[in-house]
Coordinates of C-alpha atoms in Angstrom, one line a residue:
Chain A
X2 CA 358.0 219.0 140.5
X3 CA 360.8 220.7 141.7
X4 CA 364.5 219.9 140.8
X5 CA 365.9 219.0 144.2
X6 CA 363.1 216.2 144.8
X7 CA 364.3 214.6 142.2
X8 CA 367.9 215.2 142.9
X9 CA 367.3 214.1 146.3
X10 CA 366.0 210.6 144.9
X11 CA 369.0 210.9 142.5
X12 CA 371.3 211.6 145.0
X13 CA 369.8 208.8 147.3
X14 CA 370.0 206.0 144.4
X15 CA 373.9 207.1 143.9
X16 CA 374.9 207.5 147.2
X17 CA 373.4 204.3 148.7
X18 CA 373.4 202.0 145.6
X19 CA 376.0 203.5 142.7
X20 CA 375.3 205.6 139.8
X21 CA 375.3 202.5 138.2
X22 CA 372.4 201.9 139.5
X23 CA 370.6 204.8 139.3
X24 CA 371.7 204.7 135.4
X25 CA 369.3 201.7 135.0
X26 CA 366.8 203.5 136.8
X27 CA 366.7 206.7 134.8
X28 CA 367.0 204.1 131.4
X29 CA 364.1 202.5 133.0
X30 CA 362.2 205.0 133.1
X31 CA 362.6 206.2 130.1
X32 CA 364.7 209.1 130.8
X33 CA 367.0 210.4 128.1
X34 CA 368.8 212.3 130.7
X35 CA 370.5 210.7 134.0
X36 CA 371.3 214.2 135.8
X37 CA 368.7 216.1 137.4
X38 CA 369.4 219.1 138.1
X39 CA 368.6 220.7 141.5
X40 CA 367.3 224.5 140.9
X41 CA 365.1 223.8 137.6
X42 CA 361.5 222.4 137.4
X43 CA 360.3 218.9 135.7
X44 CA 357.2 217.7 135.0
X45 CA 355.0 216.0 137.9
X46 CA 354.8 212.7 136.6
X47 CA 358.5 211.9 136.3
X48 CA 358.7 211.6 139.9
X49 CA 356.1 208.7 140.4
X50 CA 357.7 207.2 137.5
X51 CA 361.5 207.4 138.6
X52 CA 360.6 206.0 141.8
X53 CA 358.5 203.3 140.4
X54 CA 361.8 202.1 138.5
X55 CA 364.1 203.0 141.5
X56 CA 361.9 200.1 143.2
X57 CA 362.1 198.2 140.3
X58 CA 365.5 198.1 140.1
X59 CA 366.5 198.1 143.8
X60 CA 363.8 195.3 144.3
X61 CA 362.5 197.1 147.4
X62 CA 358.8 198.4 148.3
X63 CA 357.4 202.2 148.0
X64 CA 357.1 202.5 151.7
X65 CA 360.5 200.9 152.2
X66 CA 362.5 203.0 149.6
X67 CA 360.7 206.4 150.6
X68 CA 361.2 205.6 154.4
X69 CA 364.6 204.7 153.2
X70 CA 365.1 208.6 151.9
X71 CA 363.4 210.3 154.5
X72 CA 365.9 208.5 156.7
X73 CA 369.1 209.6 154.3
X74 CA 367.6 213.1 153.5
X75 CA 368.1 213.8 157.3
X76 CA 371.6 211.5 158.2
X77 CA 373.5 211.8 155.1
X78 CA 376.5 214.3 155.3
X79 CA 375.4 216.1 152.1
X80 CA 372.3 217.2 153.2
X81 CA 373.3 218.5 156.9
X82 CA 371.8 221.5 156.0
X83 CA 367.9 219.8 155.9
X84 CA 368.8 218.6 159.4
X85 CA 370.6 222.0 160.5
X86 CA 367.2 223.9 159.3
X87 CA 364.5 221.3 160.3
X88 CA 366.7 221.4 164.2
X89 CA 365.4 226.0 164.3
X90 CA 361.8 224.6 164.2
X91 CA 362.3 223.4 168.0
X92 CA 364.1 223.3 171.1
X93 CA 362.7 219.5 171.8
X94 CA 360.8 216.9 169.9
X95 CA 357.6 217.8 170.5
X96 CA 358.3 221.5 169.8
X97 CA 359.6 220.3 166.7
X98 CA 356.9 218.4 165.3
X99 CA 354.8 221.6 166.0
X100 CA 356.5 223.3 164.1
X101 CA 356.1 220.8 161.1
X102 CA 352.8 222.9 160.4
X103 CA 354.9 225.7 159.0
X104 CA 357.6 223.5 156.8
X105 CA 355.8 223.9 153.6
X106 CA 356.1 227.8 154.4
X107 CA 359.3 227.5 155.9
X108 CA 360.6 225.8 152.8
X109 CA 358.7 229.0 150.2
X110 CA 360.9 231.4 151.8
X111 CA 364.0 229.7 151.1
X112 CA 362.7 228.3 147.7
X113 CA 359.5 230.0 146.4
X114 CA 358.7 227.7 144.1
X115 CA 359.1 225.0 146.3
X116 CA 355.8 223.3 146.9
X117 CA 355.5 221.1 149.9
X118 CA 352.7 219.3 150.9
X119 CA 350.8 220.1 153.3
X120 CA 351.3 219.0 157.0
X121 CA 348.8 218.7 160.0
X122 CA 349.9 218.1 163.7
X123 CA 347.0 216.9 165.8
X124 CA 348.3 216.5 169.5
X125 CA 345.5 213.8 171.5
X126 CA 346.8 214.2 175.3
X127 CA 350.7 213.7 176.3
X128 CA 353.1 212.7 173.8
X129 CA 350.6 211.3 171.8
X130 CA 350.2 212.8 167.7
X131 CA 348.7 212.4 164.6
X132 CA 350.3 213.5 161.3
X133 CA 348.3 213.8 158.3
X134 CA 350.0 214.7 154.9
X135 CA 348.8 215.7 151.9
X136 CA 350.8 212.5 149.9
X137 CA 350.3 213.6 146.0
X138 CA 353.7 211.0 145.5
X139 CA 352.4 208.1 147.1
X140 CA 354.8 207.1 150.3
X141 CA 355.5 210.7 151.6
X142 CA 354.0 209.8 154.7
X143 CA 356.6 206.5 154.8
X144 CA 359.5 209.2 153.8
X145 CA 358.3 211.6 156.6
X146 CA 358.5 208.8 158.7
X147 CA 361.7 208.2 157.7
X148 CA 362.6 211.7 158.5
X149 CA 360.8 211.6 162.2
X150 CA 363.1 209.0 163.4
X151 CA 366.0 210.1 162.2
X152 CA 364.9 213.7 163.8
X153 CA 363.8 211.7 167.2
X154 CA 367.4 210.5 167.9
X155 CA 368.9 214.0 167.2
X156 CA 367.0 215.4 170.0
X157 CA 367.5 212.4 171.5
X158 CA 363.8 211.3 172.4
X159 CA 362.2 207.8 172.1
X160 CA 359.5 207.6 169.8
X161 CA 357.2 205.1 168.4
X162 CA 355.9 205.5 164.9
X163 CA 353.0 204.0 162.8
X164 CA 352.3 204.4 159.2
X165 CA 348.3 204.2 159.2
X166 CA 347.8 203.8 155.7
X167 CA 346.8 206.0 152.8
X168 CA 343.3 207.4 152.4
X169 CA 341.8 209.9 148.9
X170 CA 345.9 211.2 148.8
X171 CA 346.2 211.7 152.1
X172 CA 348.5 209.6 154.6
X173 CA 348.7 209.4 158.5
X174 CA 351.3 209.1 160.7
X175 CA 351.0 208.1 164.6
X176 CA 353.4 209.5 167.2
X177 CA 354.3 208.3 170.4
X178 CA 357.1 210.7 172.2
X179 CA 357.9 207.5 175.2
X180 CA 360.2 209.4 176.7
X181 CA 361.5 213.4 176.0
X182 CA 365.0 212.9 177.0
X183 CA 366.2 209.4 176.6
X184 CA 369.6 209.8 174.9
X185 CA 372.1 212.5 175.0
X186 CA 370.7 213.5 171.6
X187 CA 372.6 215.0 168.6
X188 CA 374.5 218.8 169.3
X189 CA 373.2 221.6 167.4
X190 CA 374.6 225.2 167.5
X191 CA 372.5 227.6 166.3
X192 CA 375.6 229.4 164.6
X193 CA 377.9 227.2 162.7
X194 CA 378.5 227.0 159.4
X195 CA 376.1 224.9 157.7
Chain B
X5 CA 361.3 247.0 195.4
X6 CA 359.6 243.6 195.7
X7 CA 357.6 245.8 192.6
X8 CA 360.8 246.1 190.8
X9 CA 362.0 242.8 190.8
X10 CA 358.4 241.6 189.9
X11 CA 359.3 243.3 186.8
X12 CA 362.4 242.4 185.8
X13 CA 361.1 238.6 185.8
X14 CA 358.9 239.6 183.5
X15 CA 361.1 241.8 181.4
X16 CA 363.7 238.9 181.7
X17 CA 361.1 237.0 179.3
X18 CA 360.3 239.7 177.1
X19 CA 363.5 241.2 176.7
X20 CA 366.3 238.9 177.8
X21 CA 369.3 241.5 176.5
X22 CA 367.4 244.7 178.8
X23 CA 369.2 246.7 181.1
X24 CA 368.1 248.6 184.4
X25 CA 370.2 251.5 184.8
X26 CA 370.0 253.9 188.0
X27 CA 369.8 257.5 188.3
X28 CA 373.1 257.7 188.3
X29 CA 374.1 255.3 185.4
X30 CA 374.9 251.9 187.5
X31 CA 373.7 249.2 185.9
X32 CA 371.1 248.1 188.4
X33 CA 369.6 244.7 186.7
X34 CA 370.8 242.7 183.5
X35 CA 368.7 240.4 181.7
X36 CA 370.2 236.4 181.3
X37 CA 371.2 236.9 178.0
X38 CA 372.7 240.0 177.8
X39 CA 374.7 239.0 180.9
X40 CA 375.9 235.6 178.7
X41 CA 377.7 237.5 176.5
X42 CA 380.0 238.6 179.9
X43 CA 379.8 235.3 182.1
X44 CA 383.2 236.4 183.5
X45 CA 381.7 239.5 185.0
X46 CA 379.0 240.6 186.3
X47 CA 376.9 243.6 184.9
X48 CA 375.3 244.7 187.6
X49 CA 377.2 247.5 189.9
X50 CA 379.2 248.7 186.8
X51 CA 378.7 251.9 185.1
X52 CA 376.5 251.8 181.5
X53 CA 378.7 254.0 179.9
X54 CA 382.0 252.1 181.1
X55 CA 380.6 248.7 180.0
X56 CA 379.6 249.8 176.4
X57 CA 380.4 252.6 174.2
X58 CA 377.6 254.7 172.0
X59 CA 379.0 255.0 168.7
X60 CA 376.3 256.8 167.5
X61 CA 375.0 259.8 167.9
X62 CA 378.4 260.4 168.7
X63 CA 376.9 263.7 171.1
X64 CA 375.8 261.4 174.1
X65 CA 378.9 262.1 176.5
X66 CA 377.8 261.4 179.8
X67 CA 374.2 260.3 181.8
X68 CA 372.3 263.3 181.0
X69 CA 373.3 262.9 177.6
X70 CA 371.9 259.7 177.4
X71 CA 369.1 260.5 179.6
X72 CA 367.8 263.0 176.5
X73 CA 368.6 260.1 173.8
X74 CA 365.1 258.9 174.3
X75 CA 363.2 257.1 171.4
X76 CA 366.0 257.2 169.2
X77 CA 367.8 254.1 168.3
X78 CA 371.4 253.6 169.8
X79 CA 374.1 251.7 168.3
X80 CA 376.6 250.8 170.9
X81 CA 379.6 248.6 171.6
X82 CA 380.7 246.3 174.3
X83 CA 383.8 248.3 175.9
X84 CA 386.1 245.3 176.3
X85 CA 386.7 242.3 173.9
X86 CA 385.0 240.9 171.9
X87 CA 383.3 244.5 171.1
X88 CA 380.1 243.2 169.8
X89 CA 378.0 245.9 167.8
X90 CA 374.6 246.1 169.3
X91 CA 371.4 248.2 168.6
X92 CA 369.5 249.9 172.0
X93 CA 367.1 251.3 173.0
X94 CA 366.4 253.6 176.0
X95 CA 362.9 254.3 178.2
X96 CA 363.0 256.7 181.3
X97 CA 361.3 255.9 183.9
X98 CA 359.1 258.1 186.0
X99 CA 361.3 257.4 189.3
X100 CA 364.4 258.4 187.5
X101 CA 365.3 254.9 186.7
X102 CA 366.1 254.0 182.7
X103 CA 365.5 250.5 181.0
X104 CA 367.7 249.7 178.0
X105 CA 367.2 247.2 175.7
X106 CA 369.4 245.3 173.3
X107 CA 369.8 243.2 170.2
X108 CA 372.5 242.1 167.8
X109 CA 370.9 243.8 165.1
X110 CA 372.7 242.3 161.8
X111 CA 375.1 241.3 163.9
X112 CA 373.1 238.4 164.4
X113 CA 375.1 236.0 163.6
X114 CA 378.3 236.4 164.8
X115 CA 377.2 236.9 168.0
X116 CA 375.2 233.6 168.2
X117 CA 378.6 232.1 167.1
X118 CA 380.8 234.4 169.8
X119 CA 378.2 233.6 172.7
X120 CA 377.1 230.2 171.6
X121 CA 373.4 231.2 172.1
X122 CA 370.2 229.2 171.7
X123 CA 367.0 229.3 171.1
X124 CA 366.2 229.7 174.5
X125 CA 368.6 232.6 174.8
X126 CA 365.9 234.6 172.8
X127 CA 362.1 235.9 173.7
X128 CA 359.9 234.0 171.9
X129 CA 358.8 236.6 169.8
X130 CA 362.1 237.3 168.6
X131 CA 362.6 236.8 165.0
X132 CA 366.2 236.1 165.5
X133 CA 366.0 232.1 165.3
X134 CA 363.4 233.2 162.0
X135 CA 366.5 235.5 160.7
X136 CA 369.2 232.9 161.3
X137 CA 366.7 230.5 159.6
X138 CA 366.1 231.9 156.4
X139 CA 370.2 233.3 156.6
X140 CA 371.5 229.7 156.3
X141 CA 368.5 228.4 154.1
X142 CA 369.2 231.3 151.8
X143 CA 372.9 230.9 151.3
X144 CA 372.5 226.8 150.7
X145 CA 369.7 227.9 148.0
X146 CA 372.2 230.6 146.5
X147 CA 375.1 227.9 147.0
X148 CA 372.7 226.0 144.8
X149 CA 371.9 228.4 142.2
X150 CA 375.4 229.3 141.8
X151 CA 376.7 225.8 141.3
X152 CA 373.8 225.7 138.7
X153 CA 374.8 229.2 136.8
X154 CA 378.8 227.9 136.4
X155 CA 377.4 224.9 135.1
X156 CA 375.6 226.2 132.7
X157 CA 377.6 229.0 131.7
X158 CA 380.6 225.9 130.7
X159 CA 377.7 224.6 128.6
X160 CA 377.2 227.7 127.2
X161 CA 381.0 228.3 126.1
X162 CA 381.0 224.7 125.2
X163 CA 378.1 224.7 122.9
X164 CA 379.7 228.1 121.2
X165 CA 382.7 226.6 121.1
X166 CA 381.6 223.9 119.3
X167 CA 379.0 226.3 117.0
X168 CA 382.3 228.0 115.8
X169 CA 384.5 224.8 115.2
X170 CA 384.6 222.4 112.3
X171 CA 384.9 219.1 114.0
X172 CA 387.1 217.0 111.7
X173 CA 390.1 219.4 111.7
X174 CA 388.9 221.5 114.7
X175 CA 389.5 224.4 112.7
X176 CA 386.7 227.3 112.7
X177 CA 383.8 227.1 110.5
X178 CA 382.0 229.2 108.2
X179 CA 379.9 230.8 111.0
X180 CA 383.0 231.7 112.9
X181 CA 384.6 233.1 109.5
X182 CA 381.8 235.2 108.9
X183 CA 381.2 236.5 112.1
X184 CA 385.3 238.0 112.3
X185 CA 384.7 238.9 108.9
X186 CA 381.6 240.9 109.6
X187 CA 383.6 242.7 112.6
X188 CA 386.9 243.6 111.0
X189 CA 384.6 245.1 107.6
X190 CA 382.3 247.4 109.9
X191 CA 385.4 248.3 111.8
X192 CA 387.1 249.2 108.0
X193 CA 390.4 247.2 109.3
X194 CA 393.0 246.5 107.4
X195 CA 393.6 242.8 106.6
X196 CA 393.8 240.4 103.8
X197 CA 391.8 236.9 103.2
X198 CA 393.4 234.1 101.5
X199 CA 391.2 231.3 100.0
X200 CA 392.9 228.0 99.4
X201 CA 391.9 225.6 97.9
X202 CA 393.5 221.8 97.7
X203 CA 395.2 220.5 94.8
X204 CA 394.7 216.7 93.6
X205 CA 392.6 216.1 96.9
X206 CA 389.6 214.5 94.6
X207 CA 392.3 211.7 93.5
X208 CA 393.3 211.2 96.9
X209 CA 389.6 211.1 97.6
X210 CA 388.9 208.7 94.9
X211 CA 391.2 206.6 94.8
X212 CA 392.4 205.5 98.4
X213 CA 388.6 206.4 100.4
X214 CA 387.4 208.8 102.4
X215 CA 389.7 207.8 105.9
X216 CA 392.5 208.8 103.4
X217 CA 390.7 212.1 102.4
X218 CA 389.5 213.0 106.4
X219 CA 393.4 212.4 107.2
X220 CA 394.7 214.4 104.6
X221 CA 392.5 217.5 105.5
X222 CA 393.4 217.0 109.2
X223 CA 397.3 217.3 108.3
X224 CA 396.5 220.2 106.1
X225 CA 394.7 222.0 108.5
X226 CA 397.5 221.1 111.7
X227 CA 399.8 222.6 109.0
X228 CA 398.2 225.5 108.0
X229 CA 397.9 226.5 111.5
X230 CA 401.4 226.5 111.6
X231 CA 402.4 228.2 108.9
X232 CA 400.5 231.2 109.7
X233 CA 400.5 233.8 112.8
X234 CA 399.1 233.1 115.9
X235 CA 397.0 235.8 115.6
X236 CA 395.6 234.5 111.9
X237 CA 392.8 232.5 111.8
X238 CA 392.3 229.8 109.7
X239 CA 388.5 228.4 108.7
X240 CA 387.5 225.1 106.6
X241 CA 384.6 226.6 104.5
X242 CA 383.9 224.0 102.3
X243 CA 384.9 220.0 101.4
X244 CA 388.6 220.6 100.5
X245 CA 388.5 224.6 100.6
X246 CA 389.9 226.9 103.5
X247 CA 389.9 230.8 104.0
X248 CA 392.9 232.5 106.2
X249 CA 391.5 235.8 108.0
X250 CA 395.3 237.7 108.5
X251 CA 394.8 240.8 110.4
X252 CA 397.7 243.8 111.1
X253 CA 399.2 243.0 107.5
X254 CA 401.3 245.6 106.4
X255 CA 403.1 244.8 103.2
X256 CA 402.3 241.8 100.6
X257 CA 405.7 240.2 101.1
X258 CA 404.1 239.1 104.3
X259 CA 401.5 237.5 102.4
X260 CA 403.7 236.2 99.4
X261 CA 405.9 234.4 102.4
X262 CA 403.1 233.0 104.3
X263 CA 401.3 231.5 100.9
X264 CA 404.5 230.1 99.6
X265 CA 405.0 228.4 103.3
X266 CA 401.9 226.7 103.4
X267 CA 401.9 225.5 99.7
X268 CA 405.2 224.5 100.5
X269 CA 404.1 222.6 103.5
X270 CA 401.1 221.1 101.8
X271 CA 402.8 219.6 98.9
X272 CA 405.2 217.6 101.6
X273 CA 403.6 213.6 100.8
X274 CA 401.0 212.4 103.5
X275 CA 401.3 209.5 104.4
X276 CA 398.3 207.5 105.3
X277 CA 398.3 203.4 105.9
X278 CA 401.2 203.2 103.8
X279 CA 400.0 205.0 100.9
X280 CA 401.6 208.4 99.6
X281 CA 399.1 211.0 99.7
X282 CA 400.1 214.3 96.9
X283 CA 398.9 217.1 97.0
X284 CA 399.2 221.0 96.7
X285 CA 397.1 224.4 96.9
X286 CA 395.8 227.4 94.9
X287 CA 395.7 230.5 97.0
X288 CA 393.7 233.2 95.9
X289 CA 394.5 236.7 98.4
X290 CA 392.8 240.0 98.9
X291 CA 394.3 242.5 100.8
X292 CA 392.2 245.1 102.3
X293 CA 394.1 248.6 102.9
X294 CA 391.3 249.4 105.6
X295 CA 389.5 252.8 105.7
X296 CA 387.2 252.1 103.2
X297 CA 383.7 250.9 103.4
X298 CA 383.2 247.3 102.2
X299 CA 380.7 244.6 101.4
X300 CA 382.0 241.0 103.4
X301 CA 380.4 239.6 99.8
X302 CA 382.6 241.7 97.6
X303 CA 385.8 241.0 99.7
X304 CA 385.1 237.1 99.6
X305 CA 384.5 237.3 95.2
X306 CA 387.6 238.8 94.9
X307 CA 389.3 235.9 96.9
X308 CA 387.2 233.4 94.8
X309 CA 388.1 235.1 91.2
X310 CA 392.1 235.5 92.7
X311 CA 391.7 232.0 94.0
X312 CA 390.6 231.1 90.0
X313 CA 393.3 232.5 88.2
X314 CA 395.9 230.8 90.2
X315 CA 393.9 227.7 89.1
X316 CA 394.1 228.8 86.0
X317 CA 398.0 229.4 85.6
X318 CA 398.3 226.2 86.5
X319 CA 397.7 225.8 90.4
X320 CA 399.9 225.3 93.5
X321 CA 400.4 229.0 93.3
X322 CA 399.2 232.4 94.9
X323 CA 397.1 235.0 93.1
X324 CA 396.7 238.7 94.4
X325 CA 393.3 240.0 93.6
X326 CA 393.0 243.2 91.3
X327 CA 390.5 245.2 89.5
X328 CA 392.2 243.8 86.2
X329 CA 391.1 240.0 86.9
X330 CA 387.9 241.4 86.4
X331 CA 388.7 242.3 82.8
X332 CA 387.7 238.6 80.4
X333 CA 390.3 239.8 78.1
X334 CA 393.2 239.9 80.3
X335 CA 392.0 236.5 82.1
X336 CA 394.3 234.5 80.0
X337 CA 397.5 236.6 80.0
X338 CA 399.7 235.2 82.9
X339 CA 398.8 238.2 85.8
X340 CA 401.7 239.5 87.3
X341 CA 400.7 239.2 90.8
X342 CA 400.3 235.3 89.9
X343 CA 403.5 233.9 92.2
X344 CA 404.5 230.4 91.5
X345 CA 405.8 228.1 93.6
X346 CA 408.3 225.8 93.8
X347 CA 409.9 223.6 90.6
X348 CA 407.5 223.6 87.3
X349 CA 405.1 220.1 87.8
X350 CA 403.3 218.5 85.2
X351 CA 400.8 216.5 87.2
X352 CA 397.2 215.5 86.5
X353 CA 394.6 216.9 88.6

C-alpha cells in the first residue's frame, strides 16, 4: 500500500485525536514504528490492521472512522491540495462526480505507483447516481462518502447520500444531487498557489 | 455576413482565444476569452499589429508580412501591460479575411492567475485545465519527495556520524581512524600517530567500578581534545588505549610539546563521587616524513613497539619510534628519543 494512505490515516488519528493516541494505535498494532512515511511503499495488510486498532482505540465503527477521513482528507487545511485537485475534475457537482471515473488515473500521473481503486459512475435519470468502488480496505465506500459531502458543500449543492452496503469487495454509494446550486458554495481559482 | 457570424459562434466554442482579422489588419471579431484578458477595451476595431507584438520571427513588419506567416507558429505579446507571452497561429481565408488563434502556451499559468480564468474560459478539448492539473499535482508530489530526500539524507549523516564516533567519550572510533589513516598513507602525507595508552587505569577500574572507569576515560578524552590541535584527531581504539592522527607536523618539538601536555593533563587527579582517581600515559609516536610509500599496518607497529618502550622505561612518558627499537639487544638500554615527564614516581601499576 502506498505511503500517503497510511499517512493520511496517521495524519487523521494526530490531527483529530493526538499523537498520543495514534501511539497506542501503532503499539496496538504491532508496529515497531509510529511514523509512516508518505512517498515509500508498505505492505498491504498493515493498512486493515492499523485501522482495525485506530477503531479500537478510538472506540468508533469502520464506517464511522473511514467516513470520518474521507470528510478530513477533503476539509483539513493540510490536505487543500486533495480538495484543490479533486475541484479541476468539474465545473459543478455533477460534472464532478463524472469525472470520479478518471481519479484512479488522475492520481497515476501525479503518483505512478499510486493504486486507486476503481470507481464507476452510473447516472439513472436527473440527479440521481450510483457509485460502485472496488473497496479492497473494507469502508472505502464510507470514506468516499465522506469525501462526497464534504465535495457537495464546496460546490455548494445539496445532496443525499446512502451507503448500500458491501457486496464480493465491492461497495455502493447512492447519490441524490436535490438541488445544483443551493449554497454559495466554496471559491476555487484555478490558479493559486496550492 | 449572417454566414460569418454563424461562424464565429462556433469558433467562439472551439477556440475561445481566436481572432478575425480584416484585409487590412482590424481586428474584426475576438473570441470571449481572449477578449477577458482586456475587459477594459474592446478588441475589435483595433489594429492586430498595434494590440500585440510578434516577437518571433522577428521579419513579420507589417500585414503582408504576416499574411505570408502562414502555418508557422507565432509567438507574440500583448502590446500594453500585462504583456502576456502567447503562441498563434494564423489561417487566410479565401475572401482575404485571416483567423488567428491563441493560447498561453507555458505561460499557462500565470495567465490563469493574471486573468483569473476558469474552466469555462477554455474549449473543452483544451488540455489546459489537464496541464494545470498535473502542474500542481506534480509540484505537491515533488514537495513530498523532497521533504522525504532531506529527511533521509539527516539520517544518513546521522547514522555516519554515529558509525565514526565512540559513544562513551564521543571521540572517533577505530573505523574513523582507519579510514583518515588510509587517505593520508595513499596520499604519502606527512604526519605523525601517537598511541597512548592509560597508566594505572586497571586500578581505577578495579578498585572503585566501572562508573569510575567510564568517567575517567570521558575526562581523558575531553582532555586530550584539548591538548591537541584543532585540526588533530583523536580516536579511542581500544578499552583504555587512544591513537592521535596529527597532520601538517613539521618538527618533533611539536610532538615532544603536545605529548608532554596531555601526560601532563592526564596525570591531574579525577575526581569521581569523592574518590581521587590517578592516573598517567605512555605515548608511543611515529612520525611520517611523507613522500614515501607506506603500509597503514607498518605505520600503526611502529606506534605499538614506540608505545612499549616507553612502557618499558617506566611509563608516563613519550617514545619516538626508530629502526633501532627494532634491534632486542638495544631494547633494554634507555633509547634516547625516550622523553620523560614530569618528577621521577615510584607508583605501582
Amino acid at each position: 500500500m502506498h505511503g500517503l494512505i497510511n499517512r493520511s490515516i496517521q495524519n487523521y488519528v494526530c490531527d483529530s485525536y493526538g499523537p498520543s493516541c495514534w501511539a497506542e494505535a501503532t503499539q496496538r498494532a504491532g508496529l515497531e514504528f509510529t511514523e509512516f512515511e508518505a512517498m515509500l511503499s508498505y505492505a498491504d495488510d498493515l493498512t486493515p490492521r492499523m485501522l482495525d486498532a485506530v477503531c479500537e482505540v478510538l472506540e468508533r465503527s469502520r464506517p464511522e472512522v473511514m467516513e470520518d477521513i474521507g470528510t478530513y482528507l477533503v476539509s483539513h487545511p493540510t490536505y487543500e491540495a486533495v480538495r484543490r485537485l479533486l475541484r479541476f475534475g468539474g465545473v459543478n457537482f455533477s460534472d464532478f462526480l463524472h469525472s470520479l471515473d478518471d481519479l484512479p488515473d488522475r492520481a497515476k500521473l501525479a503518483l505512478a505507483d499510486l493504486d486507486l481503486p476503481n470507481i464507476e459512475l452510473r447516472e439513472h435519470d436527473e440527479g440521481r447516481f450510483s457509485l460502485i468502488c472496488d473497496a479492497p480496505v473494507a469502508g472505502y465506500g464510507h470514506l468516499l462518502m465522506g469525501v462526497l459531502r464534504v465535495m457537495a458543500d464546496d460546490y455548494g449543492a445539496l445532496v443525499l447520500l446512502d451507503h448500500m452496503g458491501r457486496n464480493d469487495g465491492v461497495e455502493t454509494l447512492t447519490i441524490k444531487v436535490v438541488e445544483a446550486d443551493y449554497s454559495a458554495g466554496r471559491s476555487f481559482d484555478l490558479g493559486a498557489r496550492a | 455576413m449572417s454566414e460569418g457570424l454563424e461562424q464565429s459562434d462556433v469558433l467562439d466554442v472551439l477556440c475561445p482565444m481566436h481572432l478575425v482579422l480584416a484585409p487590412t489588419g482590424h481586428i474584426l471579431h475576438a473570441g470571449p476569452t481572449i477578449q477577458k484578458l482586456r475587459p477594459e477595451t474592446p478588441l475589435t476595431g483595433q489594429r492586430f499589429l498595434e494590440a500585440f507584438v510578434v516577437k518571433r520571427p522577428r521579419t513579420i513588419r507589417s500585414m503582408d508580412d504576416l499574411r505570408r506567416a502562414t502555418d508557422i507558429k507565432l509567438h507574440l505579446e500583448f502590446h500594453d501591460a500585462p504583456r502576456t507571452a502567447l503562441k498563434g497561429v494564423l489561417v487566410p481565408k479565401p475572401d482575404g479575411r485571416m483567423i488567428v488563434n491563441l493560447s498561453f502556451g507555458i505561460s499557462i499559468l500565470d495567465g490563469v492567475r493574471d486573468y483569473s480564468l476558469t474552466n469555462a474560459d477554455f474549449a473543452a478539448t483544451d488540455l489546459a485545465i489537464e496541464m494545470l492539473y498535473l502542474m500542481e499535482a506534480k509540484s505537491a508530489a515533488m514537495e513530498a519527495s523532497r521533504r522525504l530526500n532531506l529527511r533521509l539524507q539527516g539520517a544518513k549523516i546521522a547514522a555516519e556520524e554515529q558509525a565514526f564516533t565512540d559513544t562513551l567519550t564521543g571521540l572517533k572510533n577505530r573505523r574513523a581512524l582507519n579510514t583518515v589513516l588510509e587517505r593520508l598513507v595513499a596520499a604519502r602525507k606527512a604526519f605523525a600517530v601517537m598511541h597512548i595508552d592509560l597508566d594505572y587505569f586497571k586500578a581505577v577500574n578495579d578498585t572503585l567500578g566501572h562508573a569510575a572507569g567510564d568517567h575517567v576515560l570521558q575526562v581523558v578524552a575531553r582532555a586530550m581534545v584539548e591538548e591537541t590541535r584543532r585540526t588533530d584527531m583523536v580516536a579511542r581504539v581500544g578499552g583504555d588505549e587512544f591513537t592521535v592522527v596529527l597532520p601538517d607536523v613539521d618538527s618533533d618539538e611539536i610532538l615532544r610539546r603536545i605529548g608532554r601536555r596531555i601526560i601532563n593533563r592526564l596525570e591531574e587527579p579525577i575526581l569521581f563521587e569523592g574518590q581521587t582517581c590517578a592516573i598517567s600515559a605512555s605515548i608511543g609516536t611515529v612520525w611520517i616524513q611523507g613522500g614515501e610509500r607506506l603500509s597503514l599496518e607498518g605505520i600503526l607497529a611502529d606506534a605499538d613497539l614506540a608505545l612499549y618502550a616507553s612502557k618499558h622505561a617506566g611509563r608516563a612518558c613519550q617514545t619516538f619510534y626508530t629502526p633501532a627499537l627494532r634491534d632486542p639487544t638495544a631494547a633494554d638500554a634507555p633509547a634516547a628519543s625516550v622523553a620523560p615527564v614530569g618528577p621521577a614516581r615510584s607508583r605501582d601499576s
